[in-house]
Amino acid sequence: MWRTTAISPPQTSLEDLLARVALGDKIAFDAIYERTCAKLFGVCLRILNDREDAEDAVHECYINVWRRAEQYARSKASPIAWMCAIARNASIDRLRKRRESTTDLDEAFELADDRPSPQDAAVFASNQRALMACLEELEDPKATAVRTAFLSGHTYAELAEAMGTPLGTVKSWIHRGLQQLKACLER
Amino acid sequence: MTDAALPAELAPDELLAAEYVLGVLTADARIMVERRMAVDTTFAHLVDDWIAKLMPMEAATAAVMPPGRVKLRIDAALFSAAAQTSQRRRRAGPLSLLDSLAFWRWTAAFSLFAAVMAVSTMTWNLRQAPPQQPPEQLLATLLPQGAPSGLLAKVDAQTGLVRVEGDVTLLGETDGRSAELWVIGDDETPRSLGLIAMEGVSEVRPAPGLLGQLLAGAILAVSLEPEGGSRTGAPTGPIVALGALRGP
């Protein structure tokens, strides 16, 4: 399968590449695509569970990366986290437009128990370790509710239905989960 | 941990930002949050804080290589002349409304692409029928998305001769570059058919091994390459026009 050729030297950081994209540098954009497309397509595919929709979402995602690169300078997130958020937004918006969701929630539940591979963990560096430690501190069902919500991209109502739990209970798990996560991460 | 030991409740804005990043809000609520982010920097910072906090959960997500056509479509949408004009306009203006306009414009572009693909698929299906009289000529209109003018390509089914007509200089920055014509078949790999002139009519005689690629449903594309053509054997510059081949 054909792919674009990586043109930038590998030591160029994603931060630098995004700064160059903000100035309209197409070669930097190609290099960003080369390095991140598999990760971001993976994110879209997990949320949408449909290759065609995921292709549209990842397309929109990179259009937005190109157009919003200048906004990255103001972000506290790592470049890959910032780009993942863009990919998630494109995917979740598509998910909401579907009349009937085809995402398999059972699959999302299974994913919710996954632990990252060391290689992926390195991409997100120390933030990732901190978050995982804080998620460990959360007891179930709050931890599962937060993870499942994040991985599936489903609304409270969809989560409540899938979990067979009243809406108010699911909301309260997630609100308290987020509250505890924040306290833990800012400790 | 008991509820008594819980930290202070999240402020309403903080909770809303977290819910947005977590992905639990309804479509309407998401639109409201995005509008607010565009005008309220304090709130936008809250959202950004939660992106930094929660996004590491994506570390576990398996990477999956997207098909090559995804990048071709992105380049066609961003770097064709028509796309660049509207983009400059968008970059200058405020974000939220233009963003959603842009979103619909892209959606329209997708639909156009999908329609082209659907036509090609239909043509392809027809081709699967028992062999009949082969069409004498295949046609492709190579349009940059949203542009009023594009290129017209004709393929002589007997000889494989490709004739391309149009003005490439209207489609992108062509100074010091060469326009290269590509065919993208079922395997999604672009193969060079040769260089074409920037203006007027060009005739390209593809290598004999490529004649089998020039079937209805195949995509023709033109990219801007260094003078003399791509040195890698694959497009390296922007794709300024693409279109599917169909029967007459």
Short mmCIF file of C-alpha atoms in Angstrom, two decimals:
data_model
loop_
_atom_site.label_atom_id
_atom_site.label_comp_id
_atom_site.label_asym_id
_atom_site.label_seq_id
_atom_site.Cartn_x
_atom_site.Cartn_y
_atom_site.Cartn_z
CA MET A 1 0.00 0.00 0.00
CA TRP A 2 1.26 3.46 -0.90
CA ARG A 3 2.10 5.94 1.77
CA THR A 4 3.60 9.43 1.66
CA THR A 5 7.32 9.57 2.12
CA ALA A 6 8.57 10.91 5.43
CA ILE A 7 10.60 13.98 4.60
CA SER A 8 11.45 15.49 7.95
CA PRO A 9 14.28 13.97 9.94
CA PRO A 10 12.93 11.77 12.75
CA GLN A 11 14.48 13.90 15.50
CA THR A 12 12.15 16.82 14.67
CA SER A 13 9.63 16.89 17.51
CA LEU A 14 5.90 16.89 16.86
CA GLU A 15 5.80 20.30 18.61
CA ASP A 16 8.23 21.74 16.05
CA LEU A 17 6.34 20.12 13.19
CA LEU A 18 3.04 21.58 14.43
CA ALA A 19 4.66 25.01 14.66
CA ARG A 20 5.78 24.65 11.05
CA VAL A 21 2.31 23.48 9.99
CA ALA A 22 0.90 26.64 11.62
CA LEU A 23 3.06 28.57 9.13
CA GLY A 24 1.63 26.56 6.24
CA ASP A 25 4.50 24.08 5.80
CA LYS A 26 3.11 21.16 3.84
CA ILE A 27 6.22 19.01 4.22
CA ALA A 28 5.87 19.25 8.01
CA PHE A 29 2.20 18.30 7.62
CA ASP A 30 3.17 15.21 5.60
CA ALA A 31 5.66 14.23 8.30
CA ILE A 32 3.00 14.64 11.03
CA TYR A 33 0.60 12.52 9.03
CA GLU A 34 3.23 9.86 8.52
CA ARG A 35 3.97 9.64 12.24
CA THR A 36 0.48 9.89 13.67
CA CYS A 37 -2.03 8.58 11.12
CA ALA A 38 -2.02 4.99 12.39
CA LYS A 39 -2.64 6.09 15.98
CA LEU A 40 -5.41 8.55 15.07
CA PHE A 41 -7.07 6.12 12.65
CA GLY A 42 -7.00 3.57 15.50
CA VAL A 43 -8.79 6.08 17.74
CA CYS A 44 -11.48 6.79 15.10
CA LEU A 45 -11.92 3.11 14.35
CA ARG A 46 -12.42 2.18 17.99
CA ILE A 47 -15.11 4.84 18.52
CA LEU A 48 -16.92 4.35 15.19
CA ASN A 49 -16.31 0.62 14.66
CA ASP A 50 -16.75 1.13 10.92
CA ARG A 51 -13.87 1.61 8.49
CA GLU A 52 -15.68 3.96 6.12
CA ASP A 53 -16.85 6.27 8.91
CA ALA A 54 -13.40 6.11 10.49
CA GLU A 55 -11.81 7.16 7.18
CA ASP A 56 -14.14 10.18 7.01
CA ALA A 57 -13.42 11.06 10.64
CA VAL A 58 -9.64 10.81 10.27
CA HIS A 59 -9.89 12.90 7.07
CA GLU A 60 -11.75 15.63 8.96
CA CYS A 61 -9.29 15.30 11.82
CA TYR A 62 -6.26 16.14 9.66
CA ILE A 63 -8.11 19.00 7.96
CA ASN A 64 -8.59 20.42 11.46
CA VAL A 65 -4.99 19.71 12.45
CA TRP A 66 -3.88 21.76 9.43
CA ARG A 67 -6.29 24.60 10.14
CA ARG A 68 -5.91 24.75 13.92
CA ALA A 69 -2.17 24.08 14.23
CA GLU A 70 -1.61 27.66 15.40
CA GLN A 71 -3.93 27.02 18.35
CA TYR A 72 -1.68 24.24 19.59
CA ALA A 73 0.85 26.78 20.91
CA ARG A 74 -1.65 27.71 23.63
CA SER A 75 -2.35 24.15 24.66
CA LYS A 76 -0.97 22.44 27.76
CA ALA A 77 -1.52 19.01 26.27
CA SER A 78 1.20 17.05 24.45
CA PRO A 79 0.96 17.22 20.63
CA ILE A 80 -0.29 13.65 20.37
CA ALA A 81 -2.89 14.25 23.10
CA TRP A 82 -4.05 17.41 21.33
CA MET A 83 -4.36 15.52 18.04
CA CYS A 84 -6.13 12.57 19.70
CA ALA A 85 -8.70 15.05 21.05
CA ILE A 86 -9.31 16.32 17.49
CA ALA A 87 -9.69 12.76 16.20
CA ARG A 88 -12.08 11.92 19.06
CA ASN A 89 -14.22 15.01 18.39
CA ALA A 90 -14.53 14.18 14.68
CA SER A 91 -15.48 10.60 15.61
CA ILE A 92 -17.92 11.43 18.42
CA ASP A 93 -19.72 14.00 16.24
CA ARG A 94 -20.19 11.28 13.62
CA LEU A 95 -21.33 8.80 16.24
CA ARG A 96 -24.03 11.25 17.42
CA LYS A 97 -25.30 11.70 13.85
CA ARG A 98 -25.95 8.01 13.42
CA ARG A 99 -29.52 7.04 14.13
CA GLU A 100 -28.56 3.71 15.48
CA SER A 101 -25.18 3.22 16.96
CA THR A 102 -23.26 0.28 15.62
CA THR A 103 -20.47 0.47 18.16
CA ASP A 104 -20.26 -2.70 20.12
CA LEU A 105 -20.41 -1.67 23.75
CA ASP A 106 -19.22 -5.08 24.91
CA GLU A 107 -16.07 -4.38 22.97
CA ALA A 108 -15.68 -1.01 24.66
CA PHE A 109 -16.05 -2.74 28.04
CA GLU A 110 -13.30 -5.15 27.11
CA LEU A 111 -11.11 -2.29 25.96
CA ALA A 112 -11.81 -0.57 29.24
CA ASP A 113 -9.76 -3.24 31.00
CA ASP A 114 -6.79 -2.86 28.67
CA ARG A 115 -3.54 -1.57 29.98
CA PRO A 116 -1.30 0.34 27.57
CA SER A 117 1.73 -1.32 26.05
CA PRO A 118 5.04 0.15 27.27
CA GLN A 119 5.70 1.47 23.77
CA ASP A 120 2.44 3.44 23.64
CA ALA A 121 2.96 4.56 27.19
CA ALA A 122 6.23 6.22 26.18
CA VAL A 123 4.35 8.42 23.69
CA PHE A 124 2.25 9.90 26.46
CA ALA A 125 5.18 9.85 28.89
CA SER A 126 4.71 10.82 32.50
CA ASN A 127 1.14 12.12 32.09
CA GLN A 128 0.12 8.64 31.22
CA ARG A 129 1.67 7.07 34.32
CA ALA A 130 0.02 9.70 36.51
CA LEU A 131 -3.41 9.11 34.99
CA MET A 132 -3.13 5.32 35.22
CA ALA A 133 -2.07 5.58 38.87
CA CYS A 134 -5.07 7.81 39.60
CA LEU A 135 -7.46 5.51 37.71
CA GLU A 136 -6.11 2.66 39.84
CA GLU A 137 -7.05 4.66 42.93
CA LEU A 138 -10.65 5.00 41.76
CA GLU A 139 -12.74 2.08 42.89
CA ASP A 140 -15.24 0.35 40.67
CA PRO A 141 -17.82 1.06 39.39
CA LYS A 142 -16.52 4.65 39.05
CA ALA A 143 -13.28 3.62 37.29
CA THR A 144 -15.06 1.34 34.82
CA ALA A 145 -17.70 3.99 34.11
CA VAL A 146 -15.06 6.64 33.36
CA ARG A 147 -12.95 4.34 31.20
CA THR A 148 -15.92 2.97 29.29
CA ALA A 149 -17.33 6.45 28.67
CA PHE A 150 -13.98 7.64 27.34
CA LEU A 151 -13.33 4.62 25.12
CA SER A 152 -16.83 4.26 23.66
CA GLY A 153 -17.69 7.97 23.23
CA HIS A 154 -21.28 7.20 24.26
CA THR A 155 -23.72 9.56 25.96
CA TYR A 156 -24.81 9.10 29.58
CA ALA A 157 -28.12 7.67 28.36
CA GLU A 158 -26.42 5.12 26.08
CA LEU A 159 -24.05 4.12 28.86
CA ALA A 160 -26.91 3.72 31.33
CA GLU A 161 -28.75 1.47 28.91
CA ALA A 162 -25.68 -0.62 28.13
CA MET A 163 -24.78 -1.00 31.79
CA GLY A 164 -28.38 -1.70 32.82
CA THR A 165 -28.05 1.04 35.45
CA PRO A 166 -30.31 4.07 36.11
CA LEU A 167 -29.16 7.24 34.33
CA GLY A 168 -28.74 9.18 37.59
CA THR A 169 -26.48 6.49 39.02
CA VAL A 170 -24.20 6.45 35.96
CA LYS A 171 -23.99 10.25 36.02
CA SER A 172 -23.11 10.23 39.68
CA TRP A 173 -20.38 7.58 39.19
CA ILE A 174 -18.82 9.61 36.41
CA HIS A 175 -19.12 12.99 38.17
CA ARG A 176 -17.50 11.58 41.31
CA GLY A 177 -14.92 9.72 39.23
CA LEU A 178 -13.88 12.92 37.41
CA GLN A 179 -13.82 14.84 40.68
CA GLN A 180 -11.49 12.29 42.30
CA LEU A 181 -9.29 12.06 39.19
CA LYS A 182 -8.78 15.82 39.21
CA ALA A 183 -7.88 15.85 42.89
CA CYS A 184 -5.48 12.94 42.42
CA LEU A 185 -3.81 14.42 39.31
CA GLU A 186 -3.34 17.81 40.92
CA ARG A 187 -1.90 16.40 44.15
CA MET B 1 -12.90 5.90 49.95
CA THR B 2 -16.19 7.05 51.40
CA ASP B 3 -18.19 9.98 50.14
CA ALA B 4 -17.22 12.02 53.19
CA ALA B 5 -13.58 11.80 52.09
CA LEU B 6 -14.35 12.99 48.56
CA PRO B 7 -12.64 16.15 47.34
CA ALA B 8 -14.68 19.27 46.65
CA GLU B 9 -17.27 18.93 43.90
CA LEU B 10 -16.24 20.18 40.48
CA ALA B 11 -17.53 23.65 39.60
CA PRO B 12 -20.25 23.50 36.89
CA ASP B 13 -17.96 24.81 34.13
CA GLU B 14 -15.19 22.48 35.12
CA LEU B 15 -17.57 19.51 35.05
CA LEU B 16 -18.96 20.54 31.65
CA ALA B 17 -15.44 20.80 30.22
CA ALA B 18 -14.58 17.36 31.62
CA GLU B 19 -17.77 15.81 30.27
CA TYR B 20 -17.06 17.26 26.83
CA VAL B 21 -13.56 15.79 26.72
CA LEU B 22 -14.75 12.47 28.15
CA GLY B 23 -17.31 12.32 25.31
CA VAL B 24 -20.58 11.81 27.23
CA LEU B 25 -22.45 14.93 26.08
CA THR B 26 -25.29 14.83 23.57
CA ALA B 27 -24.87 16.38 20.11
CA ASP B 28 -26.68 19.59 21.14
CA ALA B 29 -24.64 20.01 24.30
CA ARG B 30 -21.43 19.46 22.35
CA ILE B 31 -22.34 22.23 19.91
CA MET B 32 -23.06 24.59 22.81
CA VAL B 33 -19.71 23.76 24.42
CA GLU B 34 -17.87 24.38 21.14
CA ARG B 35 -19.58 27.74 20.66
CA ARG B 36 -18.64 28.74 24.16
CA MET B 37 -15.01 27.67 23.65
CA ALA B 38 -14.78 29.98 20.64
CA VAL B 39 -15.73 33.07 22.66
CA ASP B 40 -14.67 32.26 26.25
CA THR B 41 -10.93 31.68 26.63
CA THR B 42 -11.18 30.81 30.34
CA PHE B 43 -13.59 28.02 29.50
CA ALA B 44 -11.44 26.93 26.52
CA HIS B 45 -8.53 26.58 28.96
CA LEU B 46 -10.61 24.32 31.19
CA VAL B 47 -11.27 22.09 28.19
CA ASP B 48 -7.58 22.09 27.35
CA ASP B 49 -6.70 21.11 30.94
CA TRP B 50 -9.01 18.11 30.70
CA ILE B 51 -7.52 17.09 27.34
CA ALA B 52 -4.11 17.02 29.04
CA LYS B 53 -5.57 15.03 31.97
CA LEU B 54 -7.68 12.42 30.17
CA MET B 55 -6.08 11.90 26.76
CA PRO B 56 -3.34 9.55 28.04
CA MET B 57 -6.14 6.94 28.19
CA GLU B 58 -5.65 6.75 24.41
CA ALA B 59 -2.15 5.35 25.00
CA ALA B 60 -3.66 1.85 24.98
CA THR B 61 -5.36 2.31 21.61
CA ALA B 62 -4.02 0.02 18.90
CA ALA B 63 -2.56 1.83 15.89
CA VAL B 64 -4.17 0.87 12.56
CA MET B 65 -2.69 2.05 9.25
CA PRO B 66 -5.35 3.90 7.21
CA PRO B 67 -5.57 3.14 3.46
CA GLY B 68 -3.51 5.36 1.15
CA ARG B 69 -6.60 7.04 -0.33
CA VAL B 70 -7.17 8.86 2.98
CA LYS B 71 -4.07 11.02 2.50
CA LEU B 72 -4.90 11.59 -1.18
CA ARG B 73 -8.30 12.94 -0.18
CA ILE B 74 -6.83 15.13 2.55
CA ASP B 75 -4.31 16.62 0.11
CA ALA B 76 -6.97 17.16 -2.53
CA ALA B 77 -9.21 18.90 0.02
CA LEU B 78 -6.47 21.09 1.48
CA PHE B 79 -4.06 21.84 -1.30
CA SER B 80 -6.05 22.21 -4.48
CA ALA B 81 -6.36 25.87 -5.56
CA ALA B 82 -10.05 26.18 -4.74
CA ALA B 83 -9.55 24.69 -1.28
CA GLN B 84 -6.69 27.09 -0.60
CA THR B 85 -8.73 30.16 -1.47
CA SER B 86 -11.57 29.26 0.85
CA GLN B 87 -9.08 28.24 3.53
CA ARG B 88 -7.37 31.63 3.55
CA ARG B 89 -10.77 33.18 4.00
CA ARG B 90 -11.55 30.87 6.90
CA ARG B 91 -8.21 31.35 8.65
CA ALA B 92 -8.79 35.09 8.75
CA GLY B 93 -12.22 34.96 10.35
CA PRO B 94 -13.60 33.97 13.77
CA LEU B 95 -13.74 30.25 14.36
CA SER B 96 -17.04 28.79 15.42
CA LEU B 97 -19.54 29.65 12.69
CA LEU B 98 -16.99 29.41 9.91
CA ASP B 99 -15.91 26.11 11.36
CA SER B 100 -19.34 24.65 11.07
CA LEU B 101 -19.74 26.11 7.57
CA ALA B 102 -16.45 24.54 6.72
CA PHE B 103 -17.64 21.31 8.20
CA TRP B 104 -20.63 21.26 5.89
CA ARG B 105 -18.47 22.21 2.96
CA TRP B 106 -16.24 19.24 3.69
CA THR B 107 -19.25 17.03 4.09
CA ALA B 108 -20.42 18.16 0.67
CA ALA B 109 -16.99 17.37 -0.71
CA PHE B 110 -17.21 13.88 0.80
CA SER B 111 -20.60 13.34 -0.80
CA LEU B 112 -19.25 14.42 -4.17
CA PHE B 113 -16.36 12.04 -3.76
CA ALA B 114 -18.72 9.29 -2.63
CA ALA B 115 -20.93 9.93 -5.66
CA VAL B 116 -17.94 9.66 -7.96
CA MET B 117 -16.93 6.47 -6.20
CA ALA B 118 -20.46 5.09 -6.45
CA VAL B 119 -20.53 5.75 -10.18
CA SER B 120 -17.16 4.08 -10.56
CA THR B 121 -18.34 1.10 -8.55
CA MET B 122 -21.42 0.78 -10.72
CA THR B 123 -19.27 0.95 -13.81
CA TRP B 124 -16.99 -1.62 -12.26
CA ASN B 125 -19.92 -3.93 -11.55
CA LEU B 126 -21.04 -3.56 -15.14
CA ARG B 127 -17.57 -4.53 -16.20
CA GLN B 128 -17.95 -7.79 -14.29
CA ALA B 129 -20.78 -8.76 -16.63
CA PRO B 130 -19.91 -11.14 -19.51
CA PRO B 131 -17.61 -9.34 -21.97
CA GLN B 132 -19.42 -7.28 -24.54
CA GLN B 133 -18.19 -4.76 -27.04
CA PRO B 134 -15.35 -2.95 -25.21
CA PRO B 135 -15.92 0.79 -24.95
CA GLU B 136 -13.76 2.70 -27.38
CA GLN B 137 -13.03 5.49 -25.02
CA LEU B 138 -13.02 6.10 -21.27
CA LEU B 139 -13.46 9.57 -19.84
CA ALA B 140 -12.46 11.20 -16.59
CA THR B 141 -13.08 14.73 -15.42
CA LEU B 142 -10.32 15.61 -13.00
CA LEU B 143 -11.79 18.19 -10.68
CA PRO B 144 -10.27 19.92 -7.74
CA GLN B 145 -13.11 19.80 -5.21
CA GLY B 146 -15.40 22.79 -5.54
CA ALA B 147 -13.50 24.32 -8.45
CA PRO B 148 -15.31 25.59 -11.53
CA SER B 149 -12.80 24.16 -13.95
CA GLY B 150 -10.67 21.07 -14.00
CA LEU B 151 -8.96 18.80 -16.47
CA LEU B 152 -10.53 16.41 -18.89
CA ALA B 153 -8.82 13.10 -19.55
CA LYS B 154 -9.68 10.65 -22.32
CA VAL B 155 -8.25 7.18 -22.56
CA ASP B 156 -8.28 5.36 -25.88
CA ALA B 157 -9.21 1.83 -24.88
CA GLN B 158 -7.49 0.31 -27.93
CA THR B 159 -4.11 2.00 -27.75
CA GLY B 160 -4.06 3.16 -24.13
CA LEU B 161 -3.19 6.67 -25.27
CA VAL B 162 -4.21 9.22 -22.61
CA ARG B 163 -5.13 12.72 -23.74
CA VAL B 164 -5.38 15.40 -21.03
CA GLU B 165 -6.81 18.82 -21.64
CA GLY B 166 -6.98 21.85 -19.35
CA ASP B 167 -5.02 24.46 -17.48
CA VAL B 168 -3.00 23.13 -14.55
CA THR B 169 -1.74 26.62 -13.67
CA LEU B 170 -5.25 27.48 -12.42
CA LEU B 171 -5.06 24.65 -9.90
CA GLY B 172 -1.95 25.42 -7.86
CA GLU B 173 1.49 27.00 -7.65
CA THR B 174 3.13 25.58 -10.75
CA ASP B 175 6.30 27.71 -11.00
CA GLY B 176 9.37 25.52 -11.19
CA ARG B 177 7.31 22.35 -11.04
CA SER B 178 6.14 19.64 -13.39
CA ALA B 179 2.62 18.23 -13.57
CA GLU B 180 2.60 14.45 -13.31
CA LEU B 181 -0.33 12.21 -14.19
CA TRP B 182 -1.05 9.15 -12.03
CA VAL B 183 -3.41 6.22 -12.21
CA ILE B 184 -4.66 4.71 -8.96
CA GLY B 185 -6.14 1.25 -9.39
CA ASP B 186 -7.78 -1.19 -7.03
CA ASP B 187 -4.62 -1.65 -4.98
CA GLU B 188 -4.64 2.09 -4.19
CA THR B 189 -1.05 2.50 -5.37
CA PRO B 190 -0.50 5.53 -7.59
CA ARG B 191 1.52 4.68 -10.70
CA SER B 192 2.99 7.40 -12.88
CA LEU B 193 1.62 7.67 -16.41
CA GLY B 194 4.03 10.48 -17.26
CA LEU B 195 4.33 14.26 -17.27
CA ILE B 196 1.74 16.54 -18.85
CA ALA B 197 1.95 20.13 -20.09
CA MET B 198 0.75 22.90 -17.76
CA GLU B 199 -1.64 24.19 -20.41
CA GLY B 200 -3.37 22.93 -23.54
CA VAL B 201 -3.57 19.33 -24.66
CA SER B 202 -1.09 16.63 -23.70
CA GLU B 203 -0.86 13.09 -24.94
CA VAL B 204 0.70 10.50 -22.71
CA ARG B 205 1.56 7.00 -23.83
CA PRO B 206 1.66 4.88 -20.66
CA ALA B 207 4.18 2.08 -20.25
CA PRO B 208 2.67 -1.15 -21.64
CA GLY B 209 2.56 -2.66 -18.14
CA LEU B 210 0.14 0.07 -17.04
CA LEU B 211 -2.52 -0.45 -19.73
CA GLY B 212 -4.28 -2.95 -17.46
CA GLN B 213 -4.73 -0.20 -14.86
CA LEU B 214 -6.67 2.12 -17.14
CA LEU B 215 -10.07 0.58 -16.53
CA ALA B 216 -13.38 2.18 -15.67
CA GLY B 217 -13.33 2.88 -11.95
CA ALA B 218 -9.62 3.63 -11.80
CA ILE B 219 -8.76 7.07 -10.46
CA LEU B 220 -6.63 9.53 -12.41
CA ALA B 221 -4.81 12.21 -10.47
CA VAL B 222 -2.44 15.06 -11.26
CA SER B 223 0.21 16.15 -8.75
CA LEU B 224 2.73 18.97 -8.81
CA GLU B 225 6.25 17.54 -8.62
CA PRO B 226 9.81 18.81 -8.82
CA GLU B 227 10.85 19.61 -12.39
CA GLY B 228 11.21 16.39 -14.34
CA GLY B 229 8.73 14.52 -12.16
CA SER B 230 8.65 12.68 -8.83
CA ARG B 231 11.95 11.05 -7.98
CA THR B 232 10.46 8.53 -5.60
CA GLY B 233 8.00 6.87 -7.99
CA ALA B 234 5.08 8.10 -5.83
CA PRO B 235 3.45 11.54 -5.69
CA THR B 236 5.43 13.86 -3.40
CA GLY B 237 3.70 17.17 -4.10
CA PRO B 238 0.09 18.30 -3.75
CA ILE B 239 -2.59 16.46 -5.70
CA VAL B 240 -4.31 19.28 -7.60
CA ALA B 241 -6.94 17.26 -9.44
CA LEU B 242 -8.44 13.80 -9.36
CA GLY B 243 -11.34 11.95 -10.91
CA ALA B 244 -12.59 8.46 -11.72
CA LEU B 245 -12.53 6.92 -15.20
CA ARG B 246 -15.90 5.96 -16.56
CA GLY B 247 -17.27 4.61 -19.81
CA PRO B 248 -18.58 7.04 -22.47
#
